[in-house]
Amino acid sequence: MLIGWKNPKGYDILGCKLSFDTRERFDVAWTPTMITLKSSGDGLTITLSDGPWSKVLAELALELERPRAVEIFRAPLIRIETGERALTPLQVEELAWLLELHDIKFEWSSNGTQTPLPGLTEPRTTEHPTSSAVAVWEEAALCPRTLRSGQTIRYAGHVAVMGDVNAGAEIVAAGDVLVWGRVRGVVHAGASGNDNAVVGALMLAPTQLRIGKHIARAPDELQHPQRGPEIARVREGRIIIEGWKFKD
Amino acid sequence: MTATVITITSGKGGVGKTTTTANIGVALARRGKRVACIDADIGLRNLDVVLGLENRIVYDIVDVVEGRARLRQALIRDKRLPELQMLPAAQTRDKTAVNPQQMLKLTDDLRSEVDFILIDSPAGIEHGFKNAIAPADRVIIVTTPEVSAVRDADRIIGLVEAAEKPKPQLILNRLRPGMVKRGDMLATEDVLEILAIDLIGIVPEDESIITSANRGAPVALDDKAQAGLAYTRIAARILGQDVPFAVFEDNSTLLKRFQNWFRNPNGGGS
């Protein structure tokens, strides 16, 4: 469950603070600016603005986590209106992943000028100054404290944690996951299908590690985790964990 | 003068919340503090049994919130310590018979009459836990050195933080020094590394806990029992005193027990 609260900078800090009353307070205080939800006779239309993609996704993610989201998104037909925005294949994938995460079926809506279909639109390279195949998001969710058992972050971008990820906690991110602390819980990086994502931590002893479509689990025998920072990535179809080497 | 409300909780059942509540209550009362213990485990009441006050119950917490009895009528004064009182849970109802607002009002009505209000939380993270945590000024988490209990304690600490309560403190219960020494039990440091909260007490495994609970005479009344002394030290720390943590020895072998007995006929000593 992803919980966000409005901070002075906007909504780029998505926290791990999970509570009944926090959720209620957040529900009253926050209205989206990057997306609009409109109910019509036969369903719900989600219109995405031209704003930064990460903010659009983050706002949609927050809307989906609202206490009453189940009622709102239960509409028989959900249309996604992208306006003038042309979606890259990656963006389409992220959007689909986010909605699938919440078991929501949807269809693309054409407004005449654009027909955004998966795989058909040009990637907007201007927003991403790198030509690398690795997806670049503008922002990352920062969790400034330890994630305890039962607490979960789901974010359509990178996730950084300042603290531990305890056993029983879970992070699901479309991008990379970096933990300035110990990882004992479950981490899924590149959850929208990106095998290039990485998981880095000061100590990696996760219950389970997932990158893209790959899953690795801790050995059944108790082992003393290696001390020192490590990074996990997919190499030749397998998740491997390497010690972090300082680059000059 | 207004009372401090301390909620004792754990997540997992059977780790010793009720025993801890009863014994901290006794230890504080023995130091002259006025204490009221509230059993928030509606439907599965135990605190009255551990305190040996079961046969004095006339009204319970649900009678008070539903207006059938005044708070003063329902409170039971301890038979040994006049400073100690207890509000029993109802046995015939369930957790939903009380809501967090009613718990707040109940404790507010009590605050002017005592120095400490101890709330014995039920296991779990649902309604009963929310009732118990709502009025808390301080929270004490009880765990045993077992992986499952520590996992649940971690979950509970997250929920306590989310409820915007001060950082909870930890009691490590039923520690067996011999097993830790052999590497068969989580050590205090292991538990603290995972939970990352402050320790307020370590209670060693002690058979006198079971016998005293069965007799309805909390072990904190017994100055010879190791566990009783541990609760006395916890009470002192709650009152803000800086009491060093005892190092418990493995007393499981017969020889060691004799050695200990000769060294200190009053038992324990640590």
Short mmCIF file of N, CA, C and O in Angstrom, two decimals, chain B residues 50-152:
data_model
loop_
_atom_site.label_atom_id
_atom_site.label_comp_id
_atom_site.label_asym_id
_atom_site.label_seq_id
_atom_site.Cartn_x
_atom_site.Cartn_y
_atom_site.Cartn_z
N VAL B 50 -4.53 -13.02 37.05
CA VAL B 50 -3.11 -12.89 37.39
C VAL B 50 -2.94 -12.07 38.67
O VAL B 50 -2.07 -12.35 39.49
N LEU B 51 -3.82 -11.08 38.86
CA LEU B 51 -3.74 -10.26 40.07
C LEU B 51 -4.47 -10.90 41.25
O LEU B 51 -4.42 -10.40 42.37
N GLY B 52 -5.18 -12.01 41.00
CA GLY B 52 -5.90 -12.70 42.06
C GLY B 52 -7.13 -11.94 42.54
O GLY B 52 -7.49 -11.99 43.71
N LEU B 53 -7.79 -11.21 41.64
CA LEU B 53 -8.93 -10.39 42.04
C LEU B 53 -10.22 -10.81 41.34
O LEU B 53 -11.22 -10.09 41.37
N GLU B 54 -10.19 -11.99 40.72
CA GLU B 54 -11.30 -12.46 39.90
C GLU B 54 -12.62 -12.47 40.67
O GLU B 54 -13.66 -12.07 40.15
N ASN B 55 -12.55 -12.91 41.95
CA ASN B 55 -13.80 -13.09 42.70
C ASN B 55 -14.40 -11.78 43.20
O ASN B 55 -15.42 -11.78 43.87
N ARG B 56 -13.75 -10.67 42.91
CA ARG B 56 -14.29 -9.38 43.39
C ARG B 56 -14.98 -8.59 42.30
O ARG B 56 -15.46 -7.49 42.52
N ILE B 57 -15.02 -9.14 41.07
CA ILE B 57 -15.58 -8.37 39.95
C ILE B 57 -17.10 -8.26 40.08
O ILE B 57 -17.79 -9.27 40.24
N VAL B 58 -17.60 -7.03 40.03
CA VAL B 58 -19.04 -6.80 39.99
C VAL B 58 -19.39 -6.14 38.65
O VAL B 58 -20.25 -6.60 37.92
N TYR B 59 -18.66 -5.04 38.34
CA TYR B 59 -18.88 -4.34 37.07
C TYR B 59 -17.59 -4.41 36.26
O TYR B 59 -16.52 -4.62 36.80
N ASP B 60 -17.72 -4.20 34.93
CA ASP B 60 -16.53 -4.23 34.08
C ASP B 60 -16.49 -3.01 33.17
O ASP B 60 -17.35 -2.13 33.25
N ILE B 61 -15.49 -2.98 32.28
CA ILE B 61 -15.24 -1.80 31.44
C ILE B 61 -16.44 -1.49 30.53
O ILE B 61 -16.77 -0.32 30.30
N VAL B 62 -17.11 -2.53 30.04
CA VAL B 62 -18.27 -2.30 29.15
C VAL B 62 -19.43 -1.70 29.95
O VAL B 62 -20.14 -0.82 29.47
N ASP B 63 -19.60 -2.14 31.20
CA ASP B 63 -20.63 -1.54 32.06
C ASP B 63 -20.37 -0.05 32.23
O ASP B 63 -21.30 0.75 32.26
N VAL B 64 -19.10 0.32 32.34
CA VAL B 64 -18.76 1.73 32.54
C VAL B 64 -19.05 2.54 31.27
O VAL B 64 -19.72 3.56 31.32
N VAL B 65 -18.56 2.07 30.11
CA VAL B 65 -18.76 2.87 28.90
C VAL B 65 -20.24 2.91 28.48
O VAL B 65 -20.68 3.87 27.87
N GLU B 66 -20.98 1.89 28.85
CA GLU B 66 -22.40 1.90 28.49
C GLU B 66 -23.27 2.51 29.58
O GLU B 66 -24.51 2.49 29.50
N GLY B 67 -22.65 3.01 30.63
CA GLY B 67 -23.36 3.79 31.63
C GLY B 67 -24.11 2.99 32.68
O GLY B 67 -24.91 3.54 33.43
N ARG B 68 -23.86 1.69 32.77
CA ARG B 68 -24.54 0.90 33.79
C ARG B 68 -23.86 1.01 35.15
O ARG B 68 -24.45 0.65 36.17
N ALA B 69 -22.59 1.46 35.13
CA ALA B 69 -21.88 1.61 36.40
C ALA B 69 -20.97 2.83 36.30
O ALA B 69 -20.56 3.22 35.21
N ARG B 70 -20.70 3.44 37.46
CA ARG B 70 -19.74 4.53 37.49
C ARG B 70 -18.34 3.91 37.54
O ARG B 70 -18.16 2.80 38.05
N LEU B 71 -17.35 4.68 37.05
CA LEU B 71 -15.97 4.19 37.02
C LEU B 71 -15.52 3.74 38.41
O LEU B 71 -14.93 2.67 38.58
N ARG B 72 -15.85 4.56 39.43
CA ARG B 72 -15.46 4.25 40.82
C ARG B 72 -16.01 2.90 41.28
O ARG B 72 -15.36 2.19 42.04
N GLN B 73 -17.22 2.60 40.84
CA GLN B 73 -17.84 1.33 41.25
C GLN B 73 -17.14 0.13 40.62
O GLN B 73 -17.03 -0.92 41.23
N ALA B 74 -16.70 0.32 39.38
CA ALA B 74 -16.13 -0.81 38.65
C ALA B 74 -14.69 -1.10 39.04
O ALA B 74 -14.21 -2.22 38.91
N LEU B 75 -13.97 -0.07 39.49
CA LEU B 75 -12.56 -0.26 39.85
C LEU B 75 -12.45 -1.16 41.08
O LEU B 75 -13.16 -0.97 42.08
N ILE B 76 -11.54 -2.14 40.99
CA ILE B 76 -11.35 -3.07 42.11
C ILE B 76 -10.01 -2.75 42.77
O ILE B 76 -8.98 -2.68 42.10
N ARG B 77 -10.06 -2.55 44.08
CA ARG B 77 -8.82 -2.24 44.78
C ARG B 77 -8.10 -3.54 45.13
O ARG B 77 -8.73 -4.53 45.52
N ASP B 78 -6.78 -3.54 44.97
CA ASP B 78 -6.00 -4.74 45.24
C ASP B 78 -6.08 -5.11 46.71
O ASP B 78 -6.13 -4.25 47.59
N LYS B 79 -6.05 -6.44 46.98
CA LYS B 79 -6.20 -6.89 48.36
C LYS B 79 -4.93 -6.68 49.18
O LYS B 79 -4.97 -6.70 50.40
N ARG B 80 -3.78 -6.50 48.48
CA ARG B 80 -2.52 -6.33 49.22
C ARG B 80 -2.04 -4.90 49.21
O ARG B 80 -1.50 -4.40 50.19
N LEU B 81 -2.18 -4.23 48.04
CA LEU B 81 -1.61 -2.90 47.87
C LEU B 81 -2.74 -1.89 47.66
O LEU B 81 -3.39 -1.89 46.62
N PRO B 82 -3.00 -1.02 48.62
CA PRO B 82 -4.11 -0.08 48.47
C PRO B 82 -3.91 0.92 47.33
O PRO B 82 -4.89 1.50 46.85
N GLU B 83 -2.66 1.10 46.87
CA GLU B 83 -2.42 2.05 45.78
C GLU B 83 -2.82 1.47 44.42
O GLU B 83 -2.89 2.19 43.43
N LEU B 84 -3.03 0.14 44.37
CA LEU B 84 -3.27 -0.52 43.09
C LEU B 84 -4.76 -0.80 42.87
O LEU B 84 -5.43 -1.34 43.74
N GLN B 85 -5.24 -0.39 41.69
CA GLN B 85 -6.64 -0.69 41.34
C GLN B 85 -6.68 -1.32 39.96
O GLN B 85 -5.74 -1.17 39.18
N MET B 86 -7.78 -2.01 39.68
CA MET B 86 -7.90 -2.65 38.38
C MET B 86 -9.31 -2.49 37.83
O MET B 86 -10.28 -2.60 38.58
N LEU B 87 -9.38 -2.21 36.51
CA LEU B 87 -10.67 -2.18 35.83
C LEU B 87 -10.74 -3.42 34.94
O LEU B 87 -10.00 -3.53 33.96
N PRO B 88 -11.61 -4.38 35.28
CA PRO B 88 -11.61 -5.63 34.50
C PRO B 88 -12.28 -5.47 33.13
O PRO B 88 -13.09 -4.56 32.92
N ALA B 89 -11.91 -6.36 32.21
CA ALA B 89 -12.58 -6.43 30.91
C ALA B 89 -13.89 -7.19 31.09
O ALA B 89 -14.09 -7.89 32.08
N ALA B 90 -14.77 -7.05 30.09
CA ALA B 90 -15.98 -7.85 30.10
C ALA B 90 -15.65 -9.20 29.47
O ALA B 90 -14.86 -9.27 28.54
N GLN B 91 -16.23 -10.25 30.00
CA GLN B 91 -15.93 -11.57 29.47
C GLN B 91 -16.96 -12.00 28.43
O GLN B 91 -16.67 -12.82 27.57
N THR B 92 -18.15 -11.41 28.48
CA THR B 92 -19.24 -11.89 27.64
C THR B 92 -19.39 -11.08 26.34
O THR B 92 -20.24 -11.37 25.53
N ARG B 93 -18.56 -10.05 26.16
CA ARG B 93 -18.69 -9.23 24.95
C ARG B 93 -17.43 -9.39 24.11
O ARG B 93 -16.55 -10.19 24.43
N ASP B 94 -17.32 -8.60 23.00
CA ASP B 94 -16.07 -8.63 22.24
C ASP B 94 -15.50 -7.22 22.11
O ASP B 94 -16.05 -6.26 22.64
N LYS B 95 -14.38 -7.12 21.35
CA LYS B 95 -13.63 -5.86 21.30
C LYS B 95 -14.46 -4.68 20.80
O LYS B 95 -14.22 -3.54 21.17
N THR B 96 -15.45 -4.96 19.95
CA THR B 96 -16.21 -3.86 19.36
C THR B 96 -17.17 -3.22 20.35
O THR B 96 -17.82 -2.22 20.03
N ALA B 97 -17.27 -3.77 21.56
CA ALA B 97 -18.15 -3.18 22.58
C ALA B 97 -17.63 -1.82 23.05
O ALA B 97 -18.36 -1.05 23.66
N VAL B 98 -16.36 -1.54 22.78
CA VAL B 98 -15.75 -0.26 23.18
C VAL B 98 -15.08 0.33 21.96
O VAL B 98 -14.56 -0.39 21.11
N ASN B 99 -15.10 1.68 21.81
CA ASN B 99 -14.36 2.30 20.71
C ASN B 99 -13.27 3.23 21.26
O ASN B 99 -13.25 3.54 22.45
N PRO B 100 -12.33 3.64 20.40
CA PRO B 100 -11.20 4.45 20.88
C PRO B 100 -11.62 5.74 21.60
O PRO B 100 -10.99 6.12 22.59
N GLN B 101 -12.69 6.39 21.13
CA GLN B 101 -13.14 7.62 21.80
C GLN B 101 -13.56 7.33 23.24
O GLN B 101 -13.28 8.09 24.16
N GLN B 102 -14.25 6.20 23.43
CA GLN B 102 -14.69 5.83 24.78
C GLN B 102 -13.48 5.52 25.67
O GLN B 102 -13.50 5.85 26.86
N MET B 103 -12.45 4.93 25.10
CA MET B 103 -11.23 4.67 25.87
C MET B 103 -10.58 5.98 26.30
O MET B 103 -10.09 6.11 27.42
N LEU B 104 -10.58 6.96 25.38
CA LEU B 104 -10.01 8.27 25.71
C LEU B 104 -10.77 8.91 26.86
O LEU B 104 -10.18 9.44 27.81
N LYS B 105 -12.10 8.85 26.80
CA LYS B 105 -12.91 9.47 27.85
C LYS B 105 -12.68 8.76 29.18
O LYS B 105 -12.50 9.40 30.23
N LEU B 106 -12.66 7.45 29.12
CA LEU B 106 -12.47 6.64 30.32
C LEU B 106 -11.16 7.00 31.03
O LEU B 106 -11.12 7.24 32.23
N THR B 107 -10.07 7.05 30.24
CA THR B 107 -8.78 7.36 30.86
C THR B 107 -8.73 8.81 31.33
O THR B 107 -8.14 9.10 32.36
N ASP B 108 -9.38 9.71 30.58
CA ASP B 108 -9.40 11.11 31.02
C ASP B 108 -10.11 11.25 32.37
O ASP B 108 -9.70 12.04 33.22
N ASP B 109 -11.18 10.47 32.56
CA ASP B 109 -11.89 10.51 33.84
C ASP B 109 -11.03 9.99 34.98
O ASP B 109 -11.19 10.37 36.13
N LEU B 110 -10.09 9.09 34.64
CA LEU B 110 -9.25 8.46 35.66
C LEU B 110 -7.99 9.27 35.98
O LEU B 110 -7.41 9.13 37.05
N ARG B 111 -7.58 10.09 35.03
CA ARG B 111 -6.26 10.73 35.12
C ARG B 111 -6.03 11.51 36.42
O ARG B 111 -4.92 11.53 36.94
N SER B 112 -7.06 12.17 36.93
CA SER B 112 -6.86 13.01 38.10
C SER B 112 -6.75 12.19 39.38
O SER B 112 -6.33 12.69 40.41
N GLU B 113 -7.10 10.92 39.32
CA GLU B 113 -7.17 10.11 40.55
C GLU B 113 -5.93 9.26 40.80
O GLU B 113 -5.75 8.77 41.91
N VAL B 114 -5.12 9.02 39.77
CA VAL B 114 -3.97 8.12 39.94
C VAL B 114 -2.72 8.74 39.31
O VAL B 114 -2.78 9.80 38.68
N ASP B 115 -1.57 8.07 39.52
CA ASP B 115 -0.32 8.53 38.92
C ASP B 115 -0.03 7.82 37.60
O ASP B 115 0.55 8.39 36.69
N PHE B 116 -0.43 6.54 37.52
CA PHE B 116 -0.20 5.76 36.30
C PHE B 116 -1.45 4.97 35.93
O PHE B 116 -2.11 4.40 36.79
N ILE B 117 -1.75 4.97 34.64
CA ILE B 117 -2.79 4.09 34.11
C ILE B 117 -2.10 3.12 33.17
O ILE B 117 -1.47 3.53 32.19
N LEU B 118 -2.16 1.83 33.49
CA LEU B 118 -1.54 0.81 32.63
C LEU B 118 -2.64 0.10 31.85
O LEU B 118 -3.61 -0.36 32.44
N ILE B 119 -2.49 0.04 30.54
CA ILE B 119 -3.51 -0.63 29.72
C ILE B 119 -2.92 -1.92 29.16
O ILE B 119 -1.89 -1.90 28.47
N ASP B 120 -3.57 -3.03 29.48
CA ASP B 120 -3.17 -4.34 28.97
C ASP B 120 -3.85 -4.55 27.63
O ASP B 120 -5.06 -4.75 27.56
N SER B 121 -3.07 -4.47 26.54
CA SER B 121 -3.63 -4.56 25.19
C SER B 121 -3.89 -6.02 24.80
O SER B 121 -3.17 -6.91 25.22
N PRO B 122 -4.92 -6.27 24.02
CA PRO B 122 -5.06 -7.63 23.48
C PRO B 122 -4.03 -7.88 22.38
O PRO B 122 -3.43 -6.94 21.87
N ALA B 123 -3.83 -9.14 22.02
CA ALA B 123 -2.96 -9.47 20.89
C ALA B 123 -3.63 -9.01 19.61
O ALA B 123 -4.83 -8.75 19.58
N GLY B 124 -2.86 -8.90 18.54
CA GLY B 124 -3.44 -8.54 17.26
C GLY B 124 -3.26 -7.07 16.93
O GLY B 124 -2.69 -6.31 17.72
N ILE B 125 -3.74 -6.68 15.73
CA ILE B 125 -3.57 -5.31 15.27
C ILE B 125 -4.93 -4.68 14.97
O ILE B 125 -5.00 -3.64 14.36
N GLU B 126 -6.00 -5.33 15.40
CA GLU B 126 -7.33 -4.87 15.00
C GLU B 126 -7.94 -3.94 16.05
O GLU B 126 -7.23 -3.29 16.79
N HIS B 127 -9.26 -3.97 16.12
CA HIS B 127 -10.02 -3.06 16.95
C HIS B 127 -9.50 -2.95 18.39
O HIS B 127 -9.32 -1.86 18.91
N GLY B 128 -9.25 -4.09 19.00
CA GLY B 128 -8.82 -4.10 20.39
C GLY B 128 -7.50 -3.37 20.59
O GLY B 128 -7.31 -2.64 21.57
N PHE B 129 -6.59 -3.57 19.64
CA PHE B 129 -5.30 -2.88 19.69
C PHE B 129 -5.50 -1.37 19.56
O PHE B 129 -4.91 -0.58 20.29
N LYS B 130 -6.37 -0.98 18.63
CA LYS B 130 -6.61 0.46 18.42
C LYS B 130 -7.22 1.10 19.66
O LYS B 130 -6.89 2.23 20.02
N ASN B 131 -8.12 0.36 20.33
CA ASN B 131 -8.68 0.84 21.60
C ASN B 131 -7.58 1.07 22.62
O ASN B 131 -7.54 2.09 23.31
N ALA B 132 -6.69 0.09 22.72
CA ALA B 132 -5.67 0.13 23.77
C ALA B 132 -4.66 1.24 23.52
O ALA B 132 -4.12 1.84 24.45
N ILE B 133 -4.40 1.54 22.26
CA ILE B 133 -3.33 2.48 21.93
C ILE B 133 -3.84 3.93 21.93
O ILE B 133 -3.06 4.86 22.13
N ALA B 134 -5.15 4.11 21.72
CA ALA B 134 -5.69 5.47 21.54
C ALA B 134 -5.30 6.42 22.68
O ALA B 134 -4.86 7.54 22.41
N PRO B 135 -5.46 6.05 23.95
CA PRO B 135 -5.16 7.02 25.00
C PRO B 135 -3.70 7.03 25.47
O PRO B 135 -3.37 7.78 26.39
N ALA B 136 -2.83 6.26 24.84
CA ALA B 136 -1.48 6.05 25.40
C ALA B 136 -0.60 7.30 25.32
O ALA B 136 -0.54 7.97 24.30
N ASP B 137 0.06 7.63 26.45
CA ASP B 137 1.12 8.63 26.45
C ASP B 137 2.46 7.97 26.18
O ASP B 137 3.37 8.56 25.64
N ARG B 138 2.59 6.73 26.66
CA ARG B 138 3.80 5.95 26.43
C ARG B 138 3.38 4.55 26.02
O ARG B 138 2.31 4.08 26.41
N VAL B 139 4.22 3.89 25.24
CA VAL B 139 3.90 2.53 24.80
C VAL B 139 5.08 1.63 25.14
O VAL B 139 6.23 1.97 24.89
N ILE B 140 4.77 0.49 25.75
CA ILE B 140 5.79 -0.51 26.02
C ILE B 140 5.47 -1.75 25.20
O ILE B 140 4.36 -2.26 25.22
N ILE B 141 6.46 -2.19 24.42
CA ILE B 141 6.30 -3.38 23.58
C ILE B 141 6.94 -4.55 24.31
O ILE B 141 8.08 -4.46 24.77
N VAL B 142 6.21 -5.65 24.42
CA VAL B 142 6.77 -6.85 25.03
C VAL B 142 7.06 -7.86 23.92
O VAL B 142 6.22 -8.08 23.04
N THR B 143 8.26 -8.42 23.95
CA THR B 143 8.55 -9.48 22.99
C THR B 143 9.38 -10.55 23.68
O THR B 143 10.00 -10.30 24.71
N THR B 144 9.34 -11.76 23.14
CA THR B 144 10.24 -12.81 23.60
C THR B 144 11.34 -12.94 22.54
O THR B 144 11.17 -12.47 21.42
N PRO B 145 12.47 -13.54 22.88
CA PRO B 145 13.55 -13.63 21.88
C PRO B 145 13.30 -14.71 20.85
O PRO B 145 14.09 -15.62 20.68
N GLU B 146 12.16 -14.62 20.17
CA GLU B 146 11.84 -15.58 19.10
C GLU B 146 11.59 -14.79 17.83
O GLU B 146 11.04 -13.69 17.89
N VAL B 147 11.94 -15.38 16.69
CA VAL B 147 11.85 -14.65 15.43
C VAL B 147 10.40 -14.19 15.16
O VAL B 147 10.15 -13.06 14.77
N SER B 148 9.43 -15.07 15.43
CA SER B 148 8.04 -14.72 15.12
C SER B 148 7.56 -13.58 16.01
O SER B 148 6.87 -12.66 15.55
N ALA B 149 7.91 -13.61 17.29
CA ALA B 149 7.48 -12.55 18.21
C ALA B 149 8.13 -11.22 17.84
O ALA B 149 7.49 -10.17 17.87
N VAL B 150 9.41 -11.28 17.42
CA VAL B 150 10.12 -10.05 17.05
C VAL B 150 9.51 -9.46 15.78
O VAL B 150 9.34 -8.25 15.65
N ARG B 151 9.13 -10.34 14.85
CA ARG B 151 8.50 -9.88 13.61
C ARG B 151 7.20 -9.13 13.91
O ARG B 151 6.94 -8.05 13.37
N ASP B 152 6.39 -9.70 14.80
CA ASP B 152 5.12 -9.05 15.16
C ASP B 152 5.37 -7.74 15.91
O ASP B 152 4.65 -6.76 15.72
#
